[in-house]
Coordinates of C-alpha atoms and ligand atoms in Angstrom, one line a residue:
M1 CA -54.4 33.7 -23.1
I2 CA -56.4 36.5 -21.7
A3 CA -56.3 39.9 -23.1
R4 CA -54.1 42.3 -21.8
T5 CA -55.1 46.0 -22.0
N6 CA -53.4 49.3 -21.8
H7 CA -54.5 51.3 -19.6
A8 CA -55.0 55.2 -19.5
D9 CA -53.0 57.2 -17.4
P10 CA -55.0 58.8 -14.6
R11 CA -53.5 62.4 -15.1
Q12 CA -54.7 62.3 -18.6
L13 CA -58.1 60.7 -17.4
L14 CA -58.4 63.9 -15.0
E15 CA -57.5 66.1 -17.8
E16 CA -60.4 64.7 -19.9
R17 CA -63.0 64.9 -16.8
A18 CA -61.9 68.6 -16.2
R19 CA -62.3 69.8 -19.8
S20 CA -66.0 68.7 -19.5
L21 CA -66.5 70.4 -16.5
M22 CA -64.3 73.4 -18.3
L23 CA -61.8 73.4 -16.3
P24 CA -58.5 73.6 -17.9
I25 CA -55.5 72.0 -16.3
W26 CA -51.9 72.7 -15.8
W27 CA -49.2 70.3 -14.5
I28 CA -46.7 71.9 -12.6
D29 CA -43.4 70.0 -10.9
G30 CA -42.1 70.1 -7.4
A31 CA -40.6 73.2 -7.9
G32 CA -43.2 74.8 -8.9
S33 CA -42.3 75.1 -12.9
V34 CA -45.1 74.6 -15.5
V35 CA -44.6 71.4 -17.3
S36 CA -47.7 70.9 -19.0
K37 CA -49.8 73.1 -20.4
A38 CA -53.8 73.4 -20.4
A39 CA -54.2 71.4 -23.8
G40 CA -57.7 71.0 -26.3
W41 CA -58.5 74.2 -26.1
N42 CA -58.3 75.8 -29.1
A43 CA -59.4 79.7 -29.6
L44 CA -58.6 80.1 -26.1
E45 CA -55.2 78.7 -26.0
P46 CA -53.1 82.1 -27.2
W47 CA -54.7 83.2 -23.6
L48 CA -54.2 79.8 -21.7
H49 CA -50.5 79.9 -22.6
A50 CA -49.5 83.3 -22.7
P51 CA -46.1 83.9 -20.5
A52 CA -48.1 86.4 -18.5
L53 CA -50.3 84.2 -17.2
T54 CA -47.9 81.0 -16.9
E55 CA -45.2 83.4 -14.9
S56 CA -48.2 84.3 -12.0
M57 CA -49.0 80.8 -11.7
M58 CA -45.7 79.4 -11.2
A59 CA -45.1 82.6 -8.5
A60 CA -49.1 81.8 -6.9
A61 CA -47.8 77.9 -6.9
A62 CA -44.6 78.0 -5.2
S63 CA -46.0 79.2 -2.6
C64 CA -48.5 76.9 -2.1
G65 CA -48.4 73.6 0.5
D66 CA -48.5 70.0 -0.5
E67 CA -52.6 69.9 0.3
S68 CA -55.2 70.8 -1.8
E69 CA -55.2 74.9 -2.0
V70 CA -57.2 77.5 -3.5
C71 CA -54.9 80.8 -3.6
E72 CA -56.0 84.4 -5.2
L73 CA -54.3 85.3 -8.2
S74 CA -55.9 88.6 -8.3
P75 CA -59.3 89.7 -7.2
G76 CA -61.9 87.2 -8.8
C77 CA -59.2 84.9 -9.8
W78 CA -58.2 82.0 -7.9
L79 CA -55.5 79.4 -8.7
V80 CA -56.6 75.7 -7.3
V81 CA -53.7 73.3 -6.5
L82 CA -54.1 70.2 -6.4
P83 CA -51.4 67.9 -4.2
A84 CA -48.7 65.7 -5.6
N85 CA -50.3 62.3 -6.0
Q86 CA -49.2 60.3 -3.0
N87 CA -49.1 56.7 -4.8
R88 CA -46.6 57.8 -7.4
S89 CA -43.4 58.4 -7.5
D90 CA -43.4 61.7 -9.4
D91 CA -44.3 65.2 -7.4
H92 CA -46.1 66.7 -10.0
R93 CA -49.4 68.8 -8.5
C94 CA -52.5 69.9 -10.6
V95 CA -53.8 73.3 -11.0
T96 CA -56.8 74.7 -12.3
L97 CA -58.1 78.2 -13.0
V98 CA -61.2 79.5 -11.7
F99 CA -62.6 83.7 -12.2
T100 CA -65.5 86.1 -12.1
E101 CA -66.7 88.1 -14.5
E102 CA -65.2 91.2 -12.4
F103 CA -61.5 89.4 -13.4
L104 CA -62.2 90.0 -17.0
R105 CA -62.0 93.9 -16.3
S106 CA -59.1 93.2 -14.2
P107 CA -55.4 94.7 -15.1
L108 CA -53.9 91.4 -14.6
F109 CA -56.4 90.1 -17.5
A110 CA -55.4 92.7 -19.3
S111 CA -52.0 92.2 -19.1
I112 CA -51.6 88.6 -19.5
C113 CA -53.9 89.2 -23.1
R114 CA -51.1 91.2 -24.0
S115 CA -48.4 88.9 -23.2
G116 CA -50.5 86.3 -25.1
G117 CA -51.0 88.6 -27.9
A118 CA -54.8 88.1 -27.3
S119 CA -57.7 90.5 -28.3
E120 CA -59.3 91.3 -24.5
V121 CA -62.6 91.4 -26.5
I122 CA -62.1 88.1 -28.4
M123 CA -60.8 86.7 -25.1
R124 CA -63.4 87.7 -22.4
A125 CA -66.3 87.3 -25.2
A126 CA -64.7 83.2 -25.4
L127 CA -63.9 83.1 -21.4
G128 CA -67.5 84.2 -20.9
P129 CA -69.0 80.6 -20.5
I130 CA -66.3 79.6 -18.4
V131 CA -67.1 82.4 -15.4
R132 CA -67.8 81.3 -11.9
S133 CA -69.7 82.6 -9.2
G134 CA -66.4 82.9 -6.8
R135 CA -64.2 81.9 -4.5
T136 CA -66.8 79.4 -3.0
E137 CA -67.6 77.9 -5.8
A138 CA -63.6 77.7 -6.5
E139 CA -63.5 76.1 -3.3
H140 CA -65.8 73.2 -4.1
L141 CA -64.2 72.5 -7.3
A142 CA -60.6 72.1 -5.8
K143 CA -62.9 69.7 -3.4
V144 CA -64.0 67.6 -6.8
L145 CA -61.0 67.9 -8.6
A146 CA -59.2 66.2 -5.6
W147 CA -61.9 63.7 -4.9
M148 CA -61.7 63.2 -8.5
Q149 CA -58.1 62.6 -8.8
R150 CA -57.7 60.6 -6.0
D151 CA -60.7 57.9 -7.1
L152 CA -59.0 58.3 -11.1
V153 CA -55.6 57.1 -9.5
E154 CA -57.4 53.9 -7.3
V155 CA -59.4 52.7 -10.4
V156 CA -56.3 53.1 -12.4
H157 CA -54.0 51.2 -10.2
G158 CA -56.8 48.5 -9.5
A159 CA -57.0 48.1 -13.2
H160 CA -53.3 47.4 -13.1
A161 CA -53.5 45.3 -10.5
I162 CA -56.2 43.4 -12.1
E163 CA -54.1 43.5 -15.2
N164 CA -50.8 41.8 -13.3
F165 CA -52.7 39.2 -11.6
S166 CA -54.4 38.3 -15.0
K167 CA -50.7 38.1 -16.4
Q168 CA -49.9 35.7 -13.3
L169 CA -52.8 33.7 -13.7
V170 CA -52.2 33.5 -17.4
D171 CA -48.5 32.6 -16.5
T172 CA -49.8 29.9 -13.3
Y173 CA -51.6 28.1 -16.0
E174 CA -49.3 28.3 -18.6
Q175 CA -46.8 26.5 -16.2
M176 CA -49.0 23.8 -14.3
S177 CA -50.6 23.0 -17.9
L178 CA -46.6 22.7 -18.9
L179 CA -46.2 20.5 -15.9
Y180 CA -49.3 18.6 -16.2
R181 CA -48.7 17.8 -20.2
I182 CA -45.3 16.9 -18.8
A183 CA -46.5 14.6 -16.5
E184 CA -49.1 13.4 -18.4
C185 CA -46.7 11.6 -21.1
M186 CA -44.2 10.2 -18.5
N187 CA -46.3 6.9 -18.6
G188 CA -44.3 6.1 -22.3
L189 CA -41.0 4.5 -20.4
E190 CA -40.6 2.9 -23.9
D191 CA -39.4 6.1 -25.5
P192 CA -37.3 8.0 -23.3
R193 CA -35.7 10.2 -26.3
G194 CA -39.0 11.1 -27.6
F195 CA -40.0 12.1 -23.9
V196 CA -36.9 14.4 -23.7
H197 CA -37.7 16.2 -27.1
M198 CA -41.5 16.6 -25.8
A199 CA -40.0 17.9 -22.6
C200 CA -37.9 20.2 -24.6
D201 CA -40.5 21.3 -27.0
L202 CA -43.0 22.0 -24.5
L203 CA -41.0 24.3 -22.3
Q204 CA -39.5 26.2 -25.2
D205 CA -43.1 26.7 -26.6
T206 CA -44.4 27.9 -22.9
L207 CA -40.9 30.1 -21.8
E208 CA -39.5 33.2 -24.2
F209 CA -36.1 31.2 -24.2
R210 CA -34.8 30.8 -27.9
W211 CA -33.3 27.3 -27.5
I212 CA -33.8 24.8 -24.9
G213 CA -31.3 22.0 -24.6
I214 CA -30.8 18.6 -22.8
R215 CA -27.1 17.8 -22.7
F216 CA -26.6 13.9 -21.2
T217 CA -23.3 12.7 -19.6
S218 CA -21.8 9.2 -19.9
L219 CA -24.2 8.0 -17.3
R220 CA -24.5 4.3 -17.5
T221 CA -27.9 3.9 -16.8
L222 CA -28.9 6.1 -19.3
G223 CA -28.7 3.3 -21.7
R224 CA -30.6 3.1 -25.6
G225 CA -28.0 5.7 -26.8
M226 CA -28.8 8.4 -25.0
T227 CA -25.3 8.8 -23.1
N228 CA -23.5 11.9 -24.2
E229 CA -26.2 13.2 -26.6
L230 CA -27.7 16.8 -27.2
I231 CA -30.9 17.3 -27.6
L232 CA -32.5 20.7 -28.6
S233 CA -35.7 22.5 -29.0
G234 CA -35.3 25.6 -31.1
E235 CA -32.3 27.5 -32.6
I236 CA -28.9 28.0 -31.2
P237 CA -26.9 30.8 -32.5
C238 CA -24.1 28.5 -33.4
S239 CA -22.6 26.0 -34.1
H240 CA -23.9 22.4 -32.5
T241 CA -20.7 20.9 -33.0
R242 CA -18.9 23.7 -30.6
F243 CA -22.1 23.8 -28.6
D244 CA -22.3 20.3 -27.8
R245 CA -18.5 20.3 -27.1
L246 CA -18.6 23.1 -24.4
A247 CA -21.9 21.8 -22.6
G248 CA -19.8 18.7 -22.5
E249 CA -16.9 19.7 -20.8
L250 CA -19.5 22.1 -18.3
A251 CA -21.0 18.8 -17.3
L252 CA -17.8 17.9 -16.3
M253 CA -17.0 20.9 -14.0
P254 CA -16.7 20.1 -10.6
G255 CA -19.9 21.2 -8.4
I256 CA -21.9 22.0 -11.4
D257 CA -24.7 19.0 -9.9
D258 CA -24.9 21.2 -6.6
R259 CA -27.7 23.6 -8.0
P260 CA -28.8 25.7 -11.0
I261 CA -26.6 28.5 -12.1
I262 CA -26.7 31.4 -14.6
L263 CA -23.7 31.5 -17.0
E264 CA -22.6 35.1 -18.2
P265 CA -21.6 35.9 -21.5
H266 CA -18.2 37.6 -20.5
A267 CA -17.3 34.8 -17.8
H268 CA -18.2 31.5 -19.5
E269 CA -17.2 30.4 -23.2
L270 CA -20.7 28.5 -23.8
A271 CA -22.6 31.8 -22.8
A272 CA -20.0 33.5 -24.9
L273 CA -20.7 31.2 -27.9
V274 CA -24.5 31.8 -27.7
N275 CA -23.6 35.5 -26.8
S276 CA -26.9 35.0 -24.1
E277 CA -27.2 35.1 -20.3
T278 CA -27.8 31.1 -20.1
F279 CA -29.2 29.1 -17.4
V280 CA -28.0 25.6 -16.7
N281 CA -29.8 23.3 -14.5
P282 CA -28.3 19.6 -13.3
L283 CA -30.7 16.6 -14.0
I284 CA -30.3 14.2 -11.2
C285 CA -30.8 11.1 -11.8
N286 CA -30.8 8.7 -9.0
N287 CA -28.6 10.8 -7.6
N288 CA -26.2 10.3 -10.3
L289 CA -25.8 13.8 -12.7
A290 CA -27.4 12.7 -15.7
G291 CA -26.9 15.8 -17.7
L292 CA -27.9 19.7 -17.9
L293 CA -30.9 21.5 -18.9
L294 CA -29.8 24.5 -20.6
A295 CA -32.0 27.6 -21.6
G296 CA -30.7 30.6 -23.5
N297 CA -31.0 33.8 -25.5
K298 CA -34.5 34.8 -24.0
G299 CA -36.5 37.1 -25.7
G300 CA -40.0 38.2 -25.3
E301 CA -41.0 41.7 -23.1
D302 CA -38.3 40.7 -20.7
P303 CA -35.2 39.3 -21.6
D304 CA -33.8 38.8 -18.2
I305 CA -34.0 35.5 -16.7
S306 CA -36.9 35.0 -14.4
S307 CA -37.3 33.4 -11.3
V308 CA -40.4 31.8 -13.0
D309 CA -37.9 31.2 -15.9
M310 CA -35.8 28.8 -13.2
Q311 CA -38.5 27.7 -11.2
L312 CA -40.1 25.9 -14.3
V313 CA -36.6 24.9 -16.1
S314 CA -35.6 23.4 -12.6
A315 CA -39.2 21.6 -12.4
T316 CA -38.8 19.9 -15.8
A317 CA -35.3 19.1 -15.1
D318 CA -36.6 16.9 -11.8
Y319 CA -39.3 15.4 -14.2
V320 CA -36.5 14.7 -17.1
G321 CA -34.2 13.2 -14.2
A322 CA -37.0 10.8 -12.6
F323 CA -38.4 10.2 -15.8
V324 CA -34.8 8.7 -17.0
H325 CA -34.2 7.0 -13.8
N326 CA -37.5 5.2 -14.4
S327 CA -37.2 4.4 -17.7
S328 CA -33.9 2.9 -17.2
L329 CA -35.4 0.5 -14.5
Y330 CA -38.0 -0.3 -17.0
S331 CA -35.5 -1.5 -19.8
E332 CA -33.7 -3.3 -16.9
Q333 CA -37.1 -4.9 -16.1
R334 CA -38.1 -5.4 -19.5
T335 CA -34.6 -7.2 -20.4
M336 CA -35.0 -9.5 -18.1
F337 CA -38.4 -10.2 -18.8
L338 CA -38.0 -10.9 -22.2
G339 CA -34.8 -13.2 -21.0
I340 CA -37.3 -15.0 -18.9
V341 CA -39.4 -15.3 -21.9
R342 CA -37.1 -16.7 -23.8
A343 CA -35.5 -19.0 -21.6
L344 CA -39.3 -20.3 -21.1
S345 CA -39.2 -20.2 -25.1
A346 CA -35.9 -22.3 -25.6
S347 CA -36.9 -25.1 -22.9
I348 CA -39.8 -25.9 -25.0
D349 CA -37.2 -26.0 -28.0
A350 CA -34.9 -28.1 -26.0
K351 CA -38.2 -30.4 -25.3
D352 CA -38.5 -31.4 -28.9
R353 CA -35.6 -31.2 -31.1
Y354 CA -37.9 -31.0 -34.4
T355 CA -39.4 -27.9 -33.3
R356 CA -36.5 -26.0 -32.9
G357 CA -37.2 -22.6 -33.7
H358 CA -40.4 -22.8 -34.0
S359 CA -41.6 -20.7 -31.4
E360 CA -39.1 -18.0 -32.8
R361 CA -40.3 -18.2 -36.5
V362 CA -44.1 -18.4 -35.2
A363 CA -43.3 -15.1 -33.8
H364 CA -41.6 -13.7 -36.8
L365 CA -44.7 -14.6 -38.9
A366 CA -47.3 -13.2 -36.9
T367 CA -45.9 -9.9 -36.2
E368 CA -45.1 -9.5 -40.2
L369 CA -48.9 -10.7 -40.5
A370 CA -50.1 -8.3 -37.7
L371 CA -48.4 -5.6 -39.4
A372 CA -49.6 -6.0 -42.5
T373 CA -53.1 -6.3 -41.3
G374 CA -52.9 -2.6 -39.9
F375 CA -51.6 -3.3 -36.3
T376 CA -49.5 -0.9 -34.9
E377 CA -45.5 -1.5 -33.6
E378 CA -46.4 -1.7 -30.2
Q379 CA -49.6 -4.1 -31.0
A380 CA -47.4 -6.3 -33.4
E381 CA -44.5 -6.4 -30.3
R382 CA -47.3 -7.8 -28.3
V383 CA -47.8 -10.5 -31.2
R384 CA -44.5 -11.2 -31.4
L385 CA -44.4 -12.3 -27.5
A386 CA -47.7 -14.6 -28.1
G387 CA -45.5 -16.0 -31.1
I388 CA -42.8 -16.7 -28.4
L389 CA -45.3 -18.4 -25.6
H390 CA -47.8 -19.8 -28.0
D391 CA -46.5 -23.9 -27.5
M392 CA -45.5 -22.9 -23.6
G393 CA -48.1 -25.8 -22.7
K394 CA -46.2 -28.1 -24.8
I395 CA -43.9 -28.3 -21.4
G396 CA -46.7 -30.4 -19.5
V397 CA -47.1 -32.9 -22.6
P398 CA -44.9 -36.1 -22.8
E399 CA -41.7 -35.9 -24.6
A400 CA -42.6 -39.7 -25.8
V401 CA -45.8 -38.1 -27.3
L402 CA -44.3 -35.0 -28.5
L403 CA -41.3 -36.9 -30.3
K404 CA -43.3 -40.1 -31.5
P405 CA -42.4 -40.6 -34.9
G406 CA -45.9 -42.7 -36.1
K407 CA -49.4 -41.9 -35.9
L408 CA -50.5 -41.0 -32.8
T409 CA -53.3 -42.6 -30.6
D410 CA -56.2 -41.1 -29.4
E411 CA -54.9 -40.6 -26.0
E412 CA -51.8 -39.1 -27.4
F413 CA -53.6 -36.9 -29.5
D414 CA -55.3 -35.9 -26.4
A415 CA -52.5 -35.3 -24.6
I416 CA -51.1 -32.7 -27.4
K417 CA -54.8 -31.0 -27.6
R418 CA -54.1 -29.9 -23.9
H419 CA -51.1 -27.7 -24.5
P420 CA -52.8 -24.5 -25.3
T421 CA -55.0 -25.2 -21.9
I422 CA -51.5 -25.5 -19.9
G423 CA -50.0 -23.0 -21.4
Y424 CA -52.6 -20.8 -20.8
N425 CA -53.3 -22.1 -17.3
I426 CA -49.0 -21.9 -16.6
L427 CA -49.1 -17.9 -17.9
K428 CA -52.3 -16.2 -16.8
D429 CA -50.9 -15.0 -13.1
I430 CA -48.3 -13.3 -15.2
E431 CA -49.9 -9.9 -15.5
P432 CA -47.8 -8.5 -18.0
L433 CA -49.1 -11.2 -20.5
E434 CA -52.6 -11.2 -19.9
D435 CA -52.9 -9.6 -23.7
V436 CA -51.2 -12.6 -25.0
L437 CA -52.9 -15.3 -23.0
P438 CA -56.3 -15.5 -26.1
G439 CA -53.1 -16.2 -28.5
V440 CA -51.5 -19.2 -26.1
L441 CA -55.2 -20.5 -25.5
Y442 CA -56.6 -20.3 -28.9
H443 CA -54.2 -20.9 -31.4
H444 CA -55.5 -24.1 -32.9
E445 CA -59.0 -23.3 -33.1
R446 CA -60.6 -23.6 -36.3
W447 CA -62.6 -21.1 -38.5
D448 CA -64.8 -23.6 -39.0
G449 CA -65.1 -24.6 -35.7
R450 CA -63.4 -28.1 -35.9
G451 CA -60.2 -26.8 -33.9
Y452 CA -59.6 -27.1 -30.0
P453 CA -59.6 -26.7 -26.6
H454 CA -63.6 -24.9 -27.1
G455 CA -64.1 -25.4 -31.0
L456 CA -64.8 -21.7 -31.2
R457 CA -65.9 -20.5 -34.6
G458 CA -65.2 -17.6 -37.2
A459 CA -64.9 -14.3 -35.5
N460 CA -65.5 -15.8 -32.0
I461 CA -61.8 -16.6 -32.0
P462 CA -60.0 -13.8 -30.5
L463 CA -58.0 -11.9 -33.7
L464 CA -54.6 -13.1 -32.1
G465 CA -55.4 -17.0 -31.7
R466 CA -56.4 -16.5 -35.8
I467 CA -53.2 -15.2 -36.2
L468 CA -51.2 -17.2 -34.8
A469 CA -53.2 -20.2 -35.9
V470 CA -52.2 -19.1 -39.8
A471 CA -48.4 -18.5 -38.7
D472 CA -48.0 -22.1 -36.8
A473 CA -49.8 -24.0 -39.4
F474 CA -47.4 -22.6 -42.2
D475 CA -44.5 -23.1 -39.8
A476 CA -45.3 -26.8 -38.9
M477 CA -45.4 -27.4 -42.6
S478 CA -42.3 -25.5 -43.7
S479 CA -40.4 -27.2 -41.3
D480 CA -39.0 -30.6 -40.4
R481 CA -41.1 -32.9 -38.0
A482 CA -40.7 -36.0 -36.1
Y483 CA -43.4 -37.9 -38.5
R484 CA -42.1 -36.6 -41.9
P485 CA -40.0 -34.0 -44.0
R486 CA -40.7 -30.3 -44.5
I487 CA -43.0 -29.8 -47.3
A488 CA -42.3 -27.6 -50.3
R489 CA -43.1 -23.8 -50.5
E490 CA -45.5 -24.0 -53.5
K491 CA -47.4 -26.7 -51.8
V492 CA -47.6 -25.3 -48.2
L493 CA -49.0 -22.1 -50.1
M494 CA -51.5 -24.3 -52.1
E495 CA -52.6 -25.9 -48.3
M496 CA -52.9 -22.3 -47.4
R497 CA -55.3 -21.6 -49.9
S498 CA -57.4 -24.4 -49.3
G499 CA -58.0 -24.0 -45.9
A500 CA -58.9 -20.4 -46.2
G501 CA -62.4 -19.9 -44.9
T502 CA -62.5 -23.2 -43.0
Q503 CA -59.3 -23.6 -41.1
W504 CA -58.3 -20.6 -41.0
D505 CA -59.5 -17.0 -41.6
A506 CA -59.6 -16.3 -45.4
E507 CA -58.9 -12.3 -44.9
L508 CA -55.8 -13.0 -42.8
V509 CA -54.4 -16.0 -45.3
K510 CA -55.1 -13.4 -48.0
A511 CA -52.7 -10.9 -46.0
F512 CA -50.1 -13.6 -45.3
L513 CA -49.6 -15.2 -48.7
K514 CA -48.3 -11.6 -49.8
L515 CA -45.8 -11.4 -46.7
D516 CA -42.0 -11.4 -47.7
F517 CA -40.8 -15.2 -46.6
S518 CA -37.1 -14.0 -47.4
K519 CA -36.2 -13.7 -43.6
Y520 CA -38.3 -16.7 -42.6
D521 CA -36.3 -18.7 -44.9
S522 CA -33.1 -17.9 -43.3
M523 CA -34.1 -18.3 -40.0
I524 CA -35.2 -22.0 -41.1
D525 CA -31.7 -22.5 -42.2
R526 CA -30.2 -21.5 -39.3
H527 CA -32.0 -23.3 -37.2
A528 CA -31.4 -26.2 -39.3
A529 CA -28.2 -25.9 -39.3
Q530 CA -28.4 -25.5 -35.3
S531 CA -30.0 -28.8 -34.9
A532 CA -27.5 -30.6 -37.1
H533 CA -24.5 -28.9 -35.4
A534 CA -26.7 -30.3 -32.0
A535 CA -27.1 -33.6 -33.5
Ligands
LIG1 FE1 -49.5 -25.2 -31.0

């Protein structure tokens, strides 16, 4: 934030400068009355504030025009009157007094002393240092003061203009920054609720509203439970339930989707509930009303809702509307994509009844292992996908080989060994699956380099391939196969332990053995029941 300063009044600056020139300053209004007496003169003030002096000045000033003027009060004493400041709304004029030695011996001087209760001798001595040479000097001083006044007004106005410009710059920066930050988060299509919360929080941080809220309608495309939901940032000064009900009713009001409106507390129930002007902006999603963005209880220096507030709230509403639309499209695409992936995986299972559910179980185990070894939820979801698709290539292996109960010939085993490469080739051109390909291609590699298809060794095997290898082997041993029944859990675990560091990554096996297999076991039972039913 740029620091905002308070600038002095040009009048005050003029008084300070005039005092340094030994010129007392009075201010008179348009009617000629003294509104501010010369200040800061200590011992001279009884004389400067004397009623006789004030009266004489007022009488003389009343006869002065609008221009800078020097008029004689008495011989050797002149009143210098500066014009009212043309750039300001007030009509106050600045007045100063210039006198010669002659004046200090005049009857007017004596009468001023008397009316102020001041000694002539003392005042004469005190005023000595500010005695001038004559009318010519008075006229020069009048010019100097007039220039000074004009320059000070311009300087102060310039300072105000810079301050306002700085403020606008700060505001604009904050607005741009808000919109940039919102736009930056618009890629996170998987989490629309998180995005909406973030947009409300950012808006509330930037503007002075005590609360910002979005009340969604029942628009079907909103999905993911956001329909009719109220998302709030800040504190509303009333019950959430009542606010939610009134905001929901407002969203049903005819014409509410036309344009933003400001609700007044005396005219609308919701604004009365929060006891504040409330700004309401429709949230349009693919030409349908998806909700309302509401903002109220504005605080700060200016409690009125400004055009900047409205613009920012509207821009944010546009972003949220576009985001919600994109998010629903993304969600539809994702659902469709996962449906296709599951259909592909089911087609492999259908080909080999002995491996029914194998892909799903491997996906489950690999996901659990990934989470146990520090993967994020998002990364683990990709591991799940790799698990579902890892045996995709079996679609290219003859059923006679897949279902053969006895020992395989070398040719048959070669056909089996081709399935990682076949799966890779089937999926390699599908861009959203790019990151799962290493899992498909390398899930039969071994830590000791004796695996296939490339015989990679140790950490050269991509991690996804190593994770799937552990999950795949565990499930292969734990389920019935064409050539043998399932192996008991204890024996499977023993095999895993003995293969750690030769067949599999030892670190992964260590983490795998600590997993809870209860969900896996119920999957095995479910798939076995389905197989029995199908048979
Ligand atoms: Fe496989």
